[in-house]
mmCIF file of C-alpha atoms in Angstrom:
data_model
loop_
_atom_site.group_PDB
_atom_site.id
_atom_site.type_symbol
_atom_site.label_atom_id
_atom_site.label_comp_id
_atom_site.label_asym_id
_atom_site.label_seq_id
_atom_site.Cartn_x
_atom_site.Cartn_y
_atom_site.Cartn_z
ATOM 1 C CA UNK R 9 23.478 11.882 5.974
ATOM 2 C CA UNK R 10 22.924 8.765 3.989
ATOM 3 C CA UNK R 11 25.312 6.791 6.245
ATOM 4 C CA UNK R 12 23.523 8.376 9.398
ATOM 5 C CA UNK R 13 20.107 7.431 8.055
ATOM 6 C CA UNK R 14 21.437 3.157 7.000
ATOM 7 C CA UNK R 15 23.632 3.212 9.686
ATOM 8 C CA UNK R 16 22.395 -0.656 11.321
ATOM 9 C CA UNK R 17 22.663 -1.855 8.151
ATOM 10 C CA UNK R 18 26.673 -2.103 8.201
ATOM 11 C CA UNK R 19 25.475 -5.368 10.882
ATOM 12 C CA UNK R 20 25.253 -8.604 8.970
ATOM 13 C CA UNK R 21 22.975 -9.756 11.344
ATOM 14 C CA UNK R 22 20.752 -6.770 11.043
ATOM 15 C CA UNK R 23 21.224 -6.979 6.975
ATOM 16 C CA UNK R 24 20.400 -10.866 6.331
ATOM 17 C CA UNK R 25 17.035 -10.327 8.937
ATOM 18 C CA UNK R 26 16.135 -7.777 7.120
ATOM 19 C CA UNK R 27 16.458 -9.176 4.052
ATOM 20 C CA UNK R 28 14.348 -12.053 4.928
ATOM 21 C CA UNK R 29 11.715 -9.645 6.631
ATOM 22 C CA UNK R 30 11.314 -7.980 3.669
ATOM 23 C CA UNK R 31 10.057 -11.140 1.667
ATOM 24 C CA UNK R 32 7.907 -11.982 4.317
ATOM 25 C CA UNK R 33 6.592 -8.399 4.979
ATOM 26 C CA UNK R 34 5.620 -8.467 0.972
ATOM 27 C CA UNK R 35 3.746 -11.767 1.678
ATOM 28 C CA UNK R 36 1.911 -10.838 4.715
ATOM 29 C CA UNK R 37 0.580 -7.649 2.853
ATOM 30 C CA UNK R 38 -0.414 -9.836 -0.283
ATOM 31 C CA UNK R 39 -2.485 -11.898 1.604
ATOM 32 C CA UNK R 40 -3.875 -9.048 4.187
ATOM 33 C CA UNK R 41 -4.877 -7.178 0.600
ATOM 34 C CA UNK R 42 -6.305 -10.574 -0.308
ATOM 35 C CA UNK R 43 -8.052 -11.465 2.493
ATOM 36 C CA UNK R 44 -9.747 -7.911 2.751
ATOM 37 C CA UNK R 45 -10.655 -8.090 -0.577
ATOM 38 C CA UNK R 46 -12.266 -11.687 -0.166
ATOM 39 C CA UNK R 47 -14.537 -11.009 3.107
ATOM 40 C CA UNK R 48 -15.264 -8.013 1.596
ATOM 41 C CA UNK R 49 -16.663 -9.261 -2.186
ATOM 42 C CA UNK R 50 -16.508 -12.858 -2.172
ATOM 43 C CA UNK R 51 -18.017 -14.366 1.118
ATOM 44 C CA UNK R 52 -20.511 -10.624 2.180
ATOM 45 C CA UNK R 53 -22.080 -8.397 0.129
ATOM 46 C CA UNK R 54 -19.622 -5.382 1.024
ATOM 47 C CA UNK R 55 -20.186 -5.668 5.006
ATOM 48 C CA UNK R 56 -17.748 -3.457 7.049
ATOM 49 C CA UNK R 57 -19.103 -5.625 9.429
ATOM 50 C CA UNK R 58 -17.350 -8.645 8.896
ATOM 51 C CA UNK R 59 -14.196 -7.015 8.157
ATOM 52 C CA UNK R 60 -14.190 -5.706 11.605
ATOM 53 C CA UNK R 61 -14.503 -9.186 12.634
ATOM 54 C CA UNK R 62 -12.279 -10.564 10.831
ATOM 55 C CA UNK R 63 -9.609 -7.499 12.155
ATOM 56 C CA UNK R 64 -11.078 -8.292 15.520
ATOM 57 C CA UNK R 65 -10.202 -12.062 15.409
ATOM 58 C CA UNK R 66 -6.517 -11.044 13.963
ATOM 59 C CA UNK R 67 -5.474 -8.282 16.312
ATOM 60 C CA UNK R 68 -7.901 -8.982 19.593
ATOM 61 C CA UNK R 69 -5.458 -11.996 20.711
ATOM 62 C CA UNK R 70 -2.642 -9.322 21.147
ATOM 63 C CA UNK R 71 -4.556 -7.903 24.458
ATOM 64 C CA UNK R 72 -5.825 -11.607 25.521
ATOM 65 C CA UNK R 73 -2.560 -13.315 25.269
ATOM 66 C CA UNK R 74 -0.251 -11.080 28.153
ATOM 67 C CA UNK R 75 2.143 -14.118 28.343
ATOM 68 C CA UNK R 76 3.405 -13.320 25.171
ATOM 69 C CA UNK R 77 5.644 -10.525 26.513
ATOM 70 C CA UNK R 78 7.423 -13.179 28.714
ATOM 71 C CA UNK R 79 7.938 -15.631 26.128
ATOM 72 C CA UNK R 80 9.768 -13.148 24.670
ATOM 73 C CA UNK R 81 12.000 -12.237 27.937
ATOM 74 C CA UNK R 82 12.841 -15.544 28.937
ATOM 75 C CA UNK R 83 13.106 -17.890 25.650
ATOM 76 C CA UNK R 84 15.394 -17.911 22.758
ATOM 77 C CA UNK R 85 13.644 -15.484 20.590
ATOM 78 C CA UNK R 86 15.481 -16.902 17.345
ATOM 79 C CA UNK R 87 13.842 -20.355 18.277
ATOM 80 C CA UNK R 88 10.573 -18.625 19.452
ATOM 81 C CA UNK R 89 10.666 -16.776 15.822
ATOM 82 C CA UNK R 90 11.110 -20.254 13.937
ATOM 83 C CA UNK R 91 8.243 -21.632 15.461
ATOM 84 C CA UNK R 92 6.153 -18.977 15.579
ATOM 85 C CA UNK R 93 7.069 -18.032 11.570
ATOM 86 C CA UNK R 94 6.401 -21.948 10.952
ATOM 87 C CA UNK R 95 2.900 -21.521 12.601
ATOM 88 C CA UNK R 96 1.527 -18.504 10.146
ATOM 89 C CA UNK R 97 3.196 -20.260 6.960
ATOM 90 C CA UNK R 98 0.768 -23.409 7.811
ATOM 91 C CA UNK R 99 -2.503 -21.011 8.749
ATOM 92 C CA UNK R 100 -1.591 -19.323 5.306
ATOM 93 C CA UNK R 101 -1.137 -22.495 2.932
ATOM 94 C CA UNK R 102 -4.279 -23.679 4.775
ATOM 95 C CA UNK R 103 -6.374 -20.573 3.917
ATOM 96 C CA UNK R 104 -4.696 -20.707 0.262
ATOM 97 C CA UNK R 105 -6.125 -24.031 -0.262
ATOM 98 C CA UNK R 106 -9.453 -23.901 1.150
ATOM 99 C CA UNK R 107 -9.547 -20.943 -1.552
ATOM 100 C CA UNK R 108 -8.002 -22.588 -4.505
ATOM 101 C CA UNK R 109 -10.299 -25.508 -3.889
ATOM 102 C CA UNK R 110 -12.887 -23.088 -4.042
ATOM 103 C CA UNK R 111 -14.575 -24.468 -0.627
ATOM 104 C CA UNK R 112 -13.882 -21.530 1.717
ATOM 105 C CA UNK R 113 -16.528 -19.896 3.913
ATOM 106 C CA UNK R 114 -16.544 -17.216 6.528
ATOM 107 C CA UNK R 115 -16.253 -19.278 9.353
ATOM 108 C CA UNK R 116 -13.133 -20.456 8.156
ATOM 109 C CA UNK R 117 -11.852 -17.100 7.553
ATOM 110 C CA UNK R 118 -13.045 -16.086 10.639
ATOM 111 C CA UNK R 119 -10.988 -18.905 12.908
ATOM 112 C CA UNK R 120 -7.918 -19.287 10.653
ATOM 113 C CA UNK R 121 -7.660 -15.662 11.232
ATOM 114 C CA UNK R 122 -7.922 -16.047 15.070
ATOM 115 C CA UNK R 123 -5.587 -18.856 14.905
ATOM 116 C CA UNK R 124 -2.992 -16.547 13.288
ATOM 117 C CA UNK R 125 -3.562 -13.684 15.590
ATOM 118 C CA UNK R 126 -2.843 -16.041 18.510
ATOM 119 C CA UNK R 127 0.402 -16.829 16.631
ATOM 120 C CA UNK R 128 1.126 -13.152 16.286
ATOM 121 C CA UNK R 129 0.595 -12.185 19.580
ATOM 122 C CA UNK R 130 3.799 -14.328 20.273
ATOM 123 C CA UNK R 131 5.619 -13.388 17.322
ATOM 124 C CA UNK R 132 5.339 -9.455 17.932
ATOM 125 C CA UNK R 133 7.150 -9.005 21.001
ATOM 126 C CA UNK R 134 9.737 -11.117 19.831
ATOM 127 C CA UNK R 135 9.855 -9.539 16.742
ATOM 128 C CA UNK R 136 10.161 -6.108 18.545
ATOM 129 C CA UNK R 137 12.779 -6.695 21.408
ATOM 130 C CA UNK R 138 14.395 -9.218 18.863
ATOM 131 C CA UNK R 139 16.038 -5.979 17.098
ATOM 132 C CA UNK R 140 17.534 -4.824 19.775
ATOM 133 C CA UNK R 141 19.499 -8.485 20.016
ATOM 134 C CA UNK R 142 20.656 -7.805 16.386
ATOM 135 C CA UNK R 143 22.086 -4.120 16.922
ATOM 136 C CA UNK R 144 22.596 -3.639 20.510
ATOM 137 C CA UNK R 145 21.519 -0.031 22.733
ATOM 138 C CA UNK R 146 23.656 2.387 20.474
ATOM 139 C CA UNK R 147 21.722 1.434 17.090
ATOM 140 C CA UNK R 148 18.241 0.457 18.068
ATOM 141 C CA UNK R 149 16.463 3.980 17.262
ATOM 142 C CA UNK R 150 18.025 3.785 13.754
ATOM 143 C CA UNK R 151 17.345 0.298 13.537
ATOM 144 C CA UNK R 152 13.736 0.653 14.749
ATOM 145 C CA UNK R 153 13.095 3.080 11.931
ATOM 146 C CA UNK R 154 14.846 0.954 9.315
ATOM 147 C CA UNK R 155 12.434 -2.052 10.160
ATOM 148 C CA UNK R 156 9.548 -0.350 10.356
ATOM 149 C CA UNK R 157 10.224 1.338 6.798
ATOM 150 C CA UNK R 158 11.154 -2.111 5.308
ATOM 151 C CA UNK R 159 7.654 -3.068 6.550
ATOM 152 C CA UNK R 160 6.164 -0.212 4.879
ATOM 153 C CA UNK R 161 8.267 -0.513 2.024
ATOM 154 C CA UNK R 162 6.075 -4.108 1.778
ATOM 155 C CA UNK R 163 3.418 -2.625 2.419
ATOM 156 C CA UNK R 164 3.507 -0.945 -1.124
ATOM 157 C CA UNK R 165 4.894 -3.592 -2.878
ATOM 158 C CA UNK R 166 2.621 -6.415 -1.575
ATOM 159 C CA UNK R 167 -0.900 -4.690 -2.476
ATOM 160 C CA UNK R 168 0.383 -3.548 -5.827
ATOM 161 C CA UNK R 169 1.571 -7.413 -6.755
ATOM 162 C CA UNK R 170 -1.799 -9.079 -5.304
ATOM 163 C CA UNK R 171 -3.736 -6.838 -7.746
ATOM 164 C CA UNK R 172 -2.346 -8.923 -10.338
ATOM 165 C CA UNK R 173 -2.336 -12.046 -8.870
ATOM 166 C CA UNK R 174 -5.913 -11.460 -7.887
ATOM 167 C CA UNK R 175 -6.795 -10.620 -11.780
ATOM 168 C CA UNK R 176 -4.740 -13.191 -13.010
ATOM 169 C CA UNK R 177 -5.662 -16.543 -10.623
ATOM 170 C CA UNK R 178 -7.624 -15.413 -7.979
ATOM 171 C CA UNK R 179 -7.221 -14.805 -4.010
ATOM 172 C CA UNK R 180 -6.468 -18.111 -3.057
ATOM 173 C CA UNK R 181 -3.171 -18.129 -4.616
ATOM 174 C CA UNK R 182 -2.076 -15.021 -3.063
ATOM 175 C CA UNK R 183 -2.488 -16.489 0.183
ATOM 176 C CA UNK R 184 -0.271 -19.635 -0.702
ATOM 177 C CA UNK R 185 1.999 -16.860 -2.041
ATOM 178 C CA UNK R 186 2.557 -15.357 1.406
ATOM 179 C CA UNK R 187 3.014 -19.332 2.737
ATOM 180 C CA UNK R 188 6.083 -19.558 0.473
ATOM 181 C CA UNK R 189 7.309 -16.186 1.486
ATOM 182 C CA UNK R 190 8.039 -17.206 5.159
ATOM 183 C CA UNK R 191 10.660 -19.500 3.609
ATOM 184 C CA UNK R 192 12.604 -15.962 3.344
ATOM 185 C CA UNK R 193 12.644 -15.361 7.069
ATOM 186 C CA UNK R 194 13.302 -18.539 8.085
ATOM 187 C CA UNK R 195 16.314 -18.446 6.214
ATOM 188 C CA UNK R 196 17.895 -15.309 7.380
ATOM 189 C CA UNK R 197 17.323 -16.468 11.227
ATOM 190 C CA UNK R 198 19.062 -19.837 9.936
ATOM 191 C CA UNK R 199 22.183 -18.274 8.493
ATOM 192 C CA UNK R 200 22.841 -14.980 11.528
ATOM 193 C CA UNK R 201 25.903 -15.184 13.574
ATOM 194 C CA UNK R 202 24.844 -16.294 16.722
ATOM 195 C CA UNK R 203 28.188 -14.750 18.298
ATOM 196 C CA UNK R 204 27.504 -11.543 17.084
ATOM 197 C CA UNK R 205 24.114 -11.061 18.762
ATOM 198 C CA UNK R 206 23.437 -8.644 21.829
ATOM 199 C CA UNK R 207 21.755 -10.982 24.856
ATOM 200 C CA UNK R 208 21.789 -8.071 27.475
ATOM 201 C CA UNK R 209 17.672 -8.134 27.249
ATOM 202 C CA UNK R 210 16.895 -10.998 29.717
ATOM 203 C CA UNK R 211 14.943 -11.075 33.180
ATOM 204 C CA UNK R 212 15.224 -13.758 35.962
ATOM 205 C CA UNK R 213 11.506 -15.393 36.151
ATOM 206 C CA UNK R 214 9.944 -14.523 39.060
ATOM 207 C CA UNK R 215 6.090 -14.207 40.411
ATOM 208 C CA UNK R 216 4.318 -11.065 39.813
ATOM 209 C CA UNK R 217 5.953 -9.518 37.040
ATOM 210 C CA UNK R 218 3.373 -8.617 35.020
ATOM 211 C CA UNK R 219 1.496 -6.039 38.389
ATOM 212 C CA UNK R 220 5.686 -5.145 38.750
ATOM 213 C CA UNK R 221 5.645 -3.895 35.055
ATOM 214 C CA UNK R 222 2.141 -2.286 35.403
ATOM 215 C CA UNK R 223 3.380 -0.697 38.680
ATOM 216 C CA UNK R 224 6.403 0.712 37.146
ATOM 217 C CA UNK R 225 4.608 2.140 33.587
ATOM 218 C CA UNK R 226 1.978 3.774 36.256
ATOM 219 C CA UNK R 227 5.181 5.215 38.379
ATOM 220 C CA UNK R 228 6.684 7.096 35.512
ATOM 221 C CA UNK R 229 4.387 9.661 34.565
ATOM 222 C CA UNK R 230 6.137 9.858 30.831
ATOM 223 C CA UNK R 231 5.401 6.296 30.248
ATOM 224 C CA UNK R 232 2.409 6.308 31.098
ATOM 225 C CA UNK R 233 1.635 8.817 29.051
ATOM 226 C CA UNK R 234 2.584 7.034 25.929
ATOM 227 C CA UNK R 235 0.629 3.997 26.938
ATOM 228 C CA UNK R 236 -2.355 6.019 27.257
ATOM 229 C CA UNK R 237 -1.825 7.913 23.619
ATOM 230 C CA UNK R 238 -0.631 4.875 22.147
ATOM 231 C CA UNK R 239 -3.975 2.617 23.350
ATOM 232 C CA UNK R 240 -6.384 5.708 22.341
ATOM 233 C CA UNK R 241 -4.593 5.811 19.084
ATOM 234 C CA UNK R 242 -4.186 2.087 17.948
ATOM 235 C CA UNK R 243 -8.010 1.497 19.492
ATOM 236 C CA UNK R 244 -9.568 4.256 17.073
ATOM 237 C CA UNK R 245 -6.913 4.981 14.606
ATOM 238 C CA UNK R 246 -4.977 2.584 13.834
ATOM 239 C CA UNK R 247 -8.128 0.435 11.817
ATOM 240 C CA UNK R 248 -6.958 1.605 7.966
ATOM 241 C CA UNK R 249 -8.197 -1.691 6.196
ATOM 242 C CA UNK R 250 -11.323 -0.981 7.070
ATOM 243 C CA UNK R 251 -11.961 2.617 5.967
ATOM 244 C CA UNK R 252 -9.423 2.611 3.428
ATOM 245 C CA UNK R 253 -11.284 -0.548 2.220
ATOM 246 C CA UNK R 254 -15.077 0.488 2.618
ATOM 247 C CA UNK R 255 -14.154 4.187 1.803
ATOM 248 C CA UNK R 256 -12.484 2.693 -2.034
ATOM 249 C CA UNK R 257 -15.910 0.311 -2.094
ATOM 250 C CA UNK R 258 -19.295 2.509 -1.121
ATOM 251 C CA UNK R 259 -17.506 5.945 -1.573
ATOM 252 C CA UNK R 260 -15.529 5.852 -4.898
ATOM 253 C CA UNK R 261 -16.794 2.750 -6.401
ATOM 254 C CA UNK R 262 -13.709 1.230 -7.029
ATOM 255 C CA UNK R 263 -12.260 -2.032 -7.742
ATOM 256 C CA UNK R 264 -9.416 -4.171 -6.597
ATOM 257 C CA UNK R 265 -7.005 -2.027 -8.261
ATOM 258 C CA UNK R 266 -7.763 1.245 -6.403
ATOM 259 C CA UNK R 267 -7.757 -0.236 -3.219
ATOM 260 C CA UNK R 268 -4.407 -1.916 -4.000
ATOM 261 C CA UNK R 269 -3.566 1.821 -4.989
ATOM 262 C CA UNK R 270 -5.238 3.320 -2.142
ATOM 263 C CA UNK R 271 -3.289 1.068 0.395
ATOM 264 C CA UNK R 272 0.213 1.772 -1.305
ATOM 265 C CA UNK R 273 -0.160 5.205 -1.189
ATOM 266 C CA UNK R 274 -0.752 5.406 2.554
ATOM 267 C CA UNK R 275 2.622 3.329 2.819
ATOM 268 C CA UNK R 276 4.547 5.923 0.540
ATOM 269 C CA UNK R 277 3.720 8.201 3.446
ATOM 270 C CA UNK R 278 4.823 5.697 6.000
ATOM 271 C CA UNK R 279 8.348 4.854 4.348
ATOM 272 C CA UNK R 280 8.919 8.634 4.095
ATOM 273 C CA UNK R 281 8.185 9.144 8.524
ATOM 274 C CA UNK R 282 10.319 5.877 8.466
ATOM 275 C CA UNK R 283 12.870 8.089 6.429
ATOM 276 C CA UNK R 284 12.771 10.429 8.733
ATOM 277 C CA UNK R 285 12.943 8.667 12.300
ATOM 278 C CA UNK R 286 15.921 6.731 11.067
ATOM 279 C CA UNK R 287 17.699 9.952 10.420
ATOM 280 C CA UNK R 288 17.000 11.221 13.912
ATOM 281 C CA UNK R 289 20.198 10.074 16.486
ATOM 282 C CA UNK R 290 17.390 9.777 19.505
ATOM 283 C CA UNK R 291 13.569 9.816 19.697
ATOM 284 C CA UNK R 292 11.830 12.281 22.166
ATOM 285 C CA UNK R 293 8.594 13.257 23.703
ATOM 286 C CA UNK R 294 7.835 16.261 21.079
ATOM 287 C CA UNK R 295 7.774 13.604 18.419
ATOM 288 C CA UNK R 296 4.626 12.042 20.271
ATOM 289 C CA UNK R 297 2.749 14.883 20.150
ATOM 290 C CA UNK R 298 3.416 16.189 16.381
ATOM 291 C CA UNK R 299 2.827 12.551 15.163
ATOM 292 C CA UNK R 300 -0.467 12.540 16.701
ATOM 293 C CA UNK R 301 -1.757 16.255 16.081
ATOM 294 C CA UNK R 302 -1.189 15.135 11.737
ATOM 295 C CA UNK R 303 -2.471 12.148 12.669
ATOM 296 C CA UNK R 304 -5.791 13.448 13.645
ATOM 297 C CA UNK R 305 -5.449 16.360 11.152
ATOM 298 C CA UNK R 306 -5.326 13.937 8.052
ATOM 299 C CA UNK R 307 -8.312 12.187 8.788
ATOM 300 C CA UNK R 308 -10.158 15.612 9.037
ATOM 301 C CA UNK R 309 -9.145 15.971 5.888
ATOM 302 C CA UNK R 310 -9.827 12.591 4.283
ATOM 303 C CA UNK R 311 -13.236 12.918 5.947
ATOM 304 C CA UNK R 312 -14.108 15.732 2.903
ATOM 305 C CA UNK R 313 -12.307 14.253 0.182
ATOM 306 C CA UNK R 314 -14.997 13.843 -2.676
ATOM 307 C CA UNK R 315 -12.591 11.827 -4.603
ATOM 308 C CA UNK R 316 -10.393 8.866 -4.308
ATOM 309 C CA UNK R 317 -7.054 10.786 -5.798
ATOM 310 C CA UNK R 318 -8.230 13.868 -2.947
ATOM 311 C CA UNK R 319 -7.981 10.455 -0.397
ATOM 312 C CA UNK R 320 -4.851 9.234 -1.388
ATOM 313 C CA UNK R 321 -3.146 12.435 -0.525
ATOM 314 C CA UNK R 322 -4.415 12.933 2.712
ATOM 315 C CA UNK R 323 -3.237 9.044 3.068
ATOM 316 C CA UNK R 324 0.038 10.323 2.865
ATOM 317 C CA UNK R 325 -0.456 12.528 5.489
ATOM 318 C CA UNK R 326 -1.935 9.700 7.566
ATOM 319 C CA UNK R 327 1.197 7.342 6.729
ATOM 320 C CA UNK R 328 3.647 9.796 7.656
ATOM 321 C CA UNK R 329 2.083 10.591 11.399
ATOM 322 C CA UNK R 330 1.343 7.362 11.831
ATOM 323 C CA UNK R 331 5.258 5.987 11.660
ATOM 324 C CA UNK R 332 6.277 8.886 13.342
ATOM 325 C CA UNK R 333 4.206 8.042 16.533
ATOM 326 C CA UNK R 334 4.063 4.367 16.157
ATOM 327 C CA UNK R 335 8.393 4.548 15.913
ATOM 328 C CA UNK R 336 9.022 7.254 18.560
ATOM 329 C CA UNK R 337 7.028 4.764 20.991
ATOM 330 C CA UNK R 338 8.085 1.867 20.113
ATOM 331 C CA UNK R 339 11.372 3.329 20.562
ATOM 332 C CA UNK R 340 11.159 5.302 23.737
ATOM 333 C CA UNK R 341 9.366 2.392 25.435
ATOM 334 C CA UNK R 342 12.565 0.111 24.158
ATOM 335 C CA UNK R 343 15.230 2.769 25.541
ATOM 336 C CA UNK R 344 13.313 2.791 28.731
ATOM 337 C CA UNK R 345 14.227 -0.892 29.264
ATOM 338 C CA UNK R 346 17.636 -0.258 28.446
ATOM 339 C CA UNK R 347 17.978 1.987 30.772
ATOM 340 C CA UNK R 348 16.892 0.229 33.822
ATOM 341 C CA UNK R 349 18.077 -2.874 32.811
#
C-alpha cells in the first residue's frame, strides 16, 4: 500500500523536483502568511477589504493572461520554469526589503503582488503539465497527488515557521526568506536528467487554438462539467486567506500565532485528501461530486463554530474536500489530454 501510495517517487526526476518544490512551497507559504498578516495589521486597520485586493491582484492575472497555457505547450517548460522561478525570487527580495527598510506602503504591496501574479500565471501551467514530463501517462494521477500533498505539506510547515520569524525580526524578513528559498527549485531543475523526461505533451502552433480548445471542453459534456464546478468552486470557495484570516482577527481575537495555527490545520486536512488521491490507481467523476458535497458541508459547519479550536476542525474537513476536488480535476482534465493526444 505504501509503495502504491509513493509510487512516482522511485523517478529521480520526479524525486530531486520535488525536493526542490518542497523548499520553495515552504517559502511561498512563509511569505503568503506574512504578507496576509502585514495588509492585514501593519498597512489597514484589519480591512478584509484590502486583503481581497491584494488576493485579487495575485490570482486575477491567471484569467487575464490566456497565453500562458501556450507558453506552456510550445516552450521548454524547464527553461520557462527558470525564468519564471527567477522572476518571483526578485518580486520577493524586493518586497523583503522595502519591509526591512521599513518604507513599505500598500501601493507597493498592491503592484508587487500583481507583478507576481502575472509571473504565476505563466508558471502554473507549466508547473502543472510539467509533471506529467517528469513521470509520463502511467504515473501522473499518483504523481498529481504526491505534488499537491508536498504543497500542502508546506503549507503547514511555512505558517508555523513565519510565526517565529514574525516574533523574532519581523515580516520583512520572511519575505527575503521565501527569495532564498527559490534557490531550492532552481537547483533541482538544474541537476534532472534531461534524457529521462517524457516530451509526448507538445502541439504544432497554429491559429485559433484557444476557440479549438473552448470548442472541444463545450463538446464533451463531462468536461465541461468540471470546468463549470471547478470555476463556481475556486470563484467562491477557494478564498481561505481571507476568512481564515478575518475569521482568527474579528471573530476569535487572535494573534499571529492562531492564524499560523489556523492555516496549518486546514493543510493537515489537505495532506490527508492528498494521502488519499495518491493511493487511488485512477481518478473518476464520483470523486467530483463527494469532494464538493464536504466541501460545502464544512463551511456550514465552520459558519457556527463559536470558537477557534470548533474552526480548526471543520478546517480539516475543508482541507480534505478541497484536495480531493482540486486533484481529481486537475487530474481528469490532464488524462483527457493524454488521451487525445
Amino acid at each position: 500500500m505504501a509503495f502504491a501510495t509513493f509510487r512516482s517517487l522511485r523517478l529521480f526526476n520526479f524525486r530531486v523536483w520535488s525536493m526542490g518544490a518542497l523548499v520553495s512551497n515552504v517559502g511561498t507559504w512563509m511569505q503568503r502568511t506574512a504578507q496576509d498578516w502585514l495588509v492585514l495589521t501593519q498597512l489597514t486597520q484589519h480591512s478584509a477589504t484590502a486583503l481581497g485586493v491584494v488576493m485579487g491582484l495575485q490570482f486575477g492575472p491567471q484569467l487575464l493572461l490566456p497565453w500562458s497555457g501556450y507558453a506552456a505547450d510550445r516552450f521548454d517548460r524547464c527553461k520557462l520554469l527558470i525564468a519564471t522561478q527567477l522572476a518571483m525570487c526578485i518580486l520577493s527580495l524586493a518586497l523583503g526589503l522595502l519591509s526591512v527598510a521599513g518604507v513599505i506602503r500598500s501601493w507597493q504591496v498592491y503592484l508587487l503582488t500583481f507583478l507576481s501574479g502575472c509571473v504565476s500565471a505563466m508558471d502554473a501551467p507549466a508547473r502543472q503539465t510539467f509533471v506529467s514530463d517528469l513521470v509520463g501517462e502511467k504515473d501522473l494521477a499518483n504523481a498529481v497527488a504526491l505534488n499537491s500533498m508536498s504543497f500542502n505539506i508546506a503549507c503547514m510547515l511555512g505558517p508555523a515557521i513565519v510565526d517565529l520569524v514574525i516574533a523574532a525580526v519581523g515580516c520583512g524578513w520572511a519575505f527575503l526568506s521565501n527569495a532564498a528559498s527559490f534557490a531550492a527549485v532552481l537547483a533541482s531543475l538544474r541537476f534532472l536528467r534531461r534524457q529521462e523526461l517524457h516530451q509526448s505533451m507538445r502541439f504544432e502552433r497554429g491559429r485559433g487554438n484557444l476557440a479549438k480548445g473552448f470548442r472541444y471542453v463545450w463538446s464533451h459534456p463531462d468536461l465541461k462539467a468540471i470546468m463549470w464546478m471547478l470555476c463556481l468552486i475556486g470563484t467562491f470557495g477557494l478564498n481561505f486567506p481571507i476568512f481564515i484570516s478575518t475569521m482568527s482577527i474579528k471573530v476569535f481575537h487572535g494573534d499571529a500565532s492562531q492564524y499560523g495555527a489556523l492555516t496549518g490545520t486546514m493543510a493537515v486536512g489537505t495532506v490527508l485528501g492528498a494521502l488519499l488521491a495518491a493511493g487511488r490507481e485512477r481518478p473518476h467523476f464520483g470523486l467530483l461530486w463527494l469532494g464538493a458535497g464536504l466541501f460545502g458541508g464544512g463551511f456550514v459547519l465552520a459558519m457556527f463554530t463559536p470558537v477557534a479550536w470548533m474552526f480548526g476542525v471543520t478546517l480539516v474537513i475543508i482541507g480534505v474536500s478541497a484536495l480531493t476536488f482540486t486533484n481529481a480535476t486537475s487530474s481528469l482534465l490532464q488524462l483527457s489530454v493524454w488521451e487525445i493526444c
